[in-house]
Tab-separated table of C-alpha atoms in Angstrom:
chain	number	residue	atom	x	y	z
A	1	MET	CA	-47.596	2.496	104.013
A	2	ASN	CA	-48.899	5.418	106.067
A	3	ALA	CA	-48.490	9.174	105.567
A	4	ARG	CA	-45.602	9.318	108.061
A	5	ASP	CA	-43.628	6.668	106.107
A	6	THR	CA	-44.371	8.426	102.822
A	7	LEU	CA	-43.243	11.822	104.195
A	8	GLY	CA	-40.081	10.285	105.638
A	9	GLY	CA	-39.271	8.633	102.310
A	10	MET	CA	-39.810	11.906	100.466
A	11	ARG	CA	-37.504	13.723	102.883
A	12	ARG	CA	-34.764	11.113	102.424
A	13	SER	CA	-35.183	11.274	98.669
A	14	LEU	CA	-35.052	15.082	98.717
A	15	ALA	CA	-31.989	15.017	100.974
A	16	LEU	CA	-30.216	12.570	98.653
A	17	THR	CA	-31.095	14.670	95.619
A	18	ALA	CA	-29.833	17.843	97.321
A	19	ALA	CA	-26.634	16.066	98.315
A	20	ALA	CA	-26.092	14.840	94.765
A	21	VAL	CA	-26.642	18.322	93.333
A	22	ALA	CA	-24.290	19.861	95.903
A	23	LEU	CA	-21.625	17.262	95.198
A	24	ALA	CA	-21.901	17.769	91.444
A	25	SER	CA	-21.740	21.546	91.856
A	26	PHE	CA	-18.719	21.272	94.121
A	27	GLY	CA	-17.019	18.957	91.659
A	28	LEU	CA	-17.595	21.334	88.784
A	29	ALA	CA	-16.599	24.415	90.724
A	30	GLY	CA	-13.517	22.705	92.142
A	31	CYS	CA	-12.095	21.785	88.762
A	32	SER	CA	-10.387	24.288	86.565
A	33	SER	CA	-9.824	23.798	82.887
A	34	THR	CA	-6.072	23.639	83.472
A	35	ASP	CA	-6.451	20.637	85.805
A	36	THR	CA	-7.717	18.318	83.105
A	37	ALA	CA	-7.031	20.120	79.847
A	38	PRO	CA	-4.452	18.764	77.416
A	39	PRO	CA	-1.172	20.679	77.047
A	40	ALA	CA	-2.718	22.723	74.248
A	41	ALA	CA	-4.536	24.731	76.916
A	42	ALA	CA	-1.197	26.209	77.936
A	43	VAL	CA	-1.053	27.947	74.592
A	44	GLN	CA	-4.026	30.073	75.673
A	45	GLY	CA	-1.645	32.301	77.615
A	46	PRO	CA	0.081	32.656	80.919
A	47	ALA	CA	-1.114	35.233	83.438
A	48	VAL	CA	2.019	37.349	83.030
A	49	ALA	CA	4.355	38.113	80.182
A	50	VAL	CA	7.667	36.300	80.064
A	51	GLU	CA	10.798	38.378	80.243
A	52	ALA	CA	13.289	38.245	77.430
A	53	PRO	CA	16.337	36.256	78.489
A	54	ALA	CA	19.685	38.085	78.536
A	55	SER	CA	21.041	35.441	76.178
A	56	PRO	CA	19.318	32.776	74.075
A	57	GLU	CA	17.795	29.867	76.014
A	58	ARG	CA	16.872	26.405	74.736
A	59	VAL	CA	13.662	25.214	76.391
A	60	ASP	CA	11.358	22.192	76.242
A	61	ALA	CA	7.880	22.213	74.729
A	62	THR	CA	6.121	23.000	78.014
A	63	ALA	CA	8.226	26.099	78.688
A	64	PHE	CA	7.988	27.088	75.018
A	65	ALA	CA	4.176	26.914	75.207
A	66	ASP	CA	4.261	29.458	78.032
A	67	VAL	CA	6.591	31.679	76.012
A	68	VAL	CA	4.521	31.634	72.799
A	69	ALA	CA	1.355	32.366	74.764
A	70	SER	CA	2.894	35.418	76.361
A	71	PRO	CA	1.931	38.839	74.997
A	72	GLY	CA	4.535	40.602	72.895
A	73	VAL	CA	6.497	37.498	71.904
A	74	THR	CA	7.245	37.069	68.199
A	75	ILE	CA	7.137	33.413	67.167
A	76	VAL	CA	9.630	32.650	64.396
A	77	ASP	CA	9.496	29.425	62.386
A	78	VAL	CA	12.837	29.078	60.575
A	79	ARG	CA	11.820	26.127	58.373
A	80	THR	CA	11.180	26.289	54.652
A	81	PRO	CA	7.929	27.833	53.396
A	82	GLY	CA	6.762	24.342	52.362
A	83	GLU	CA	7.304	22.949	55.864
A	84	PHE	CA	5.619	26.008	57.355
A	85	ALA	CA	2.563	25.480	55.117
A	86	GLU	CA	2.245	21.857	56.316
A	87	GLY	CA	1.749	23.026	59.896
A	88	HIS	CA	3.144	25.608	62.274
A	89	ILE	CA	2.529	27.134	65.684
A	90	ASP	CA	-0.367	29.560	65.565
A	91	GLY	CA	0.834	33.140	65.159
A	92	ALA	CA	4.282	32.205	63.836
A	93	VAL	CA	6.026	34.116	61.088
A	94	ASN	CA	8.142	32.189	58.616
A	95	ILE	CA	11.726	33.329	58.153
A	96	ASP	CA	13.575	30.518	56.366
A	97	VAL	CA	17.060	30.216	57.873
A	98	GLN	CA	18.217	28.598	54.608
A	99	GLY	CA	16.710	31.362	52.485
A	100	PRO	CA	18.970	33.874	50.747
A	101	ASP	CA	17.456	36.812	52.648
A	102	PHE	CA	17.500	35.433	56.211
A	103	ALA	CA	20.102	37.982	57.379
A	104	GLY	CA	18.114	40.831	55.821
A	105	GLN	CA	14.880	39.688	57.399
A	106	ILE	CA	16.343	39.357	60.887
A	107	SER	CA	17.991	42.768	60.585
A	108	SER	CA	14.487	44.266	60.529
A	109	LEU	CA	13.594	42.641	63.888
A	110	ASP	CA	13.592	44.699	67.085
A	111	PRO	CA	16.785	43.796	68.983
A	112	ALA	CA	14.960	44.503	72.264
A	113	GLY	CA	12.104	42.137	71.420
A	114	THR	CA	11.386	38.675	72.766
A	115	TYR	CA	11.444	35.848	70.244
A	116	ALA	CA	10.375	32.200	70.288
A	117	VAL	CA	12.319	30.375	67.576
A	118	TYR	CA	11.828	26.844	66.295
A	119	CYS	CA	12.487	24.551	63.350
A	120	ARG	CA	11.654	20.895	62.707
A	121	SER	CA	13.943	19.141	65.189
A	122	GLY	CA	16.088	21.797	66.852
A	123	ASN	CA	19.054	21.814	64.462
A	124	ARG	CA	18.326	24.681	62.060
A	125	SER	CA	17.016	26.801	64.915
A	126	GLN	CA	20.466	26.634	66.530
A	127	ALA	CA	21.999	28.193	63.421
A	128	ALA	CA	19.204	30.776	63.253
A	129	VAL	CA	19.603	31.716	66.916
A	130	GLN	CA	23.364	32.082	66.463
A	131	MET	CA	22.854	34.443	63.501
A	132	MET	CA	20.183	36.389	65.370
A	133	SER	CA	22.476	36.736	68.370
A	134	GLN	CA	25.314	37.955	66.137
A	135	ALA	CA	22.867	40.561	64.790
A	136	GLY	CA	22.309	41.824	68.346
A	137	ILE	CA	19.076	39.942	69.101
A	138	ASN	CA	19.449	37.987	72.335
A	139	GLY	CA	15.955	37.803	73.840
A	140	ILE	CA	15.391	34.378	72.310
A	141	TYR	CA	13.739	31.210	73.551
A	142	GLU	CA	14.545	28.267	71.290
A	143	LEU	CA	12.424	25.116	71.163
A	144	GLN	CA	15.014	22.414	71.820
A	145	ASP	CA	13.275	19.565	69.983
A	146	GLY	CA	11.596	21.668	67.322
A	147	ILE	CA	8.054	21.191	66.122
A	148	VAL	CA	8.582	17.429	66.339
A	149	GLY	CA	8.882	17.783	70.128
A	150	TRP	CA	5.993	20.255	70.172
A	151	ASP	CA	3.735	17.773	68.371
A	152	ALA	CA	4.915	14.876	70.572
A	153	ALA	CA	3.961	16.893	73.669
A	154	GLY	CA	0.433	17.303	72.288
A	155	TYR	CA	0.487	21.008	71.477
A	156	PRO	CA	-1.528	22.256	68.475
A	157	THR	CA	-0.400	23.455	65.087
A	158	VAL	CA	-2.254	25.229	62.306
A	159	SER	CA	-1.801	25.110	58.554
């Protein structure tokens, strides 16, 4: 092998290496964490705050994830304290809809606020949302399938 062949081989090798580096860089730069991240990434927060609905809305887990990640939203878990302790959405407050002081606790909430309400399967939250609405609180997003649907969609909980 002469010097010309060796130089040509080095150039090809260098060109291939440069191409590989460029391709890898492009691949990394072209991917965002939301392209491949699990649904839990949605809980990190949307770019803009959600507006409170004029009347309560039942939404799926994906829409609920956007709501709970939005600034200024109060997340309300209406399950029992025991259920809450087993696992809940990060940042949630526990106001047990079956507790004797549920009406008193919701009366202290800001009627102009935005609330994300959930229970285990979507049944108790319906009763809670109805009572909240009767108390003048209507800016409510309700998780239609409860934390069961939240978990099934792959979103995180804390305990």
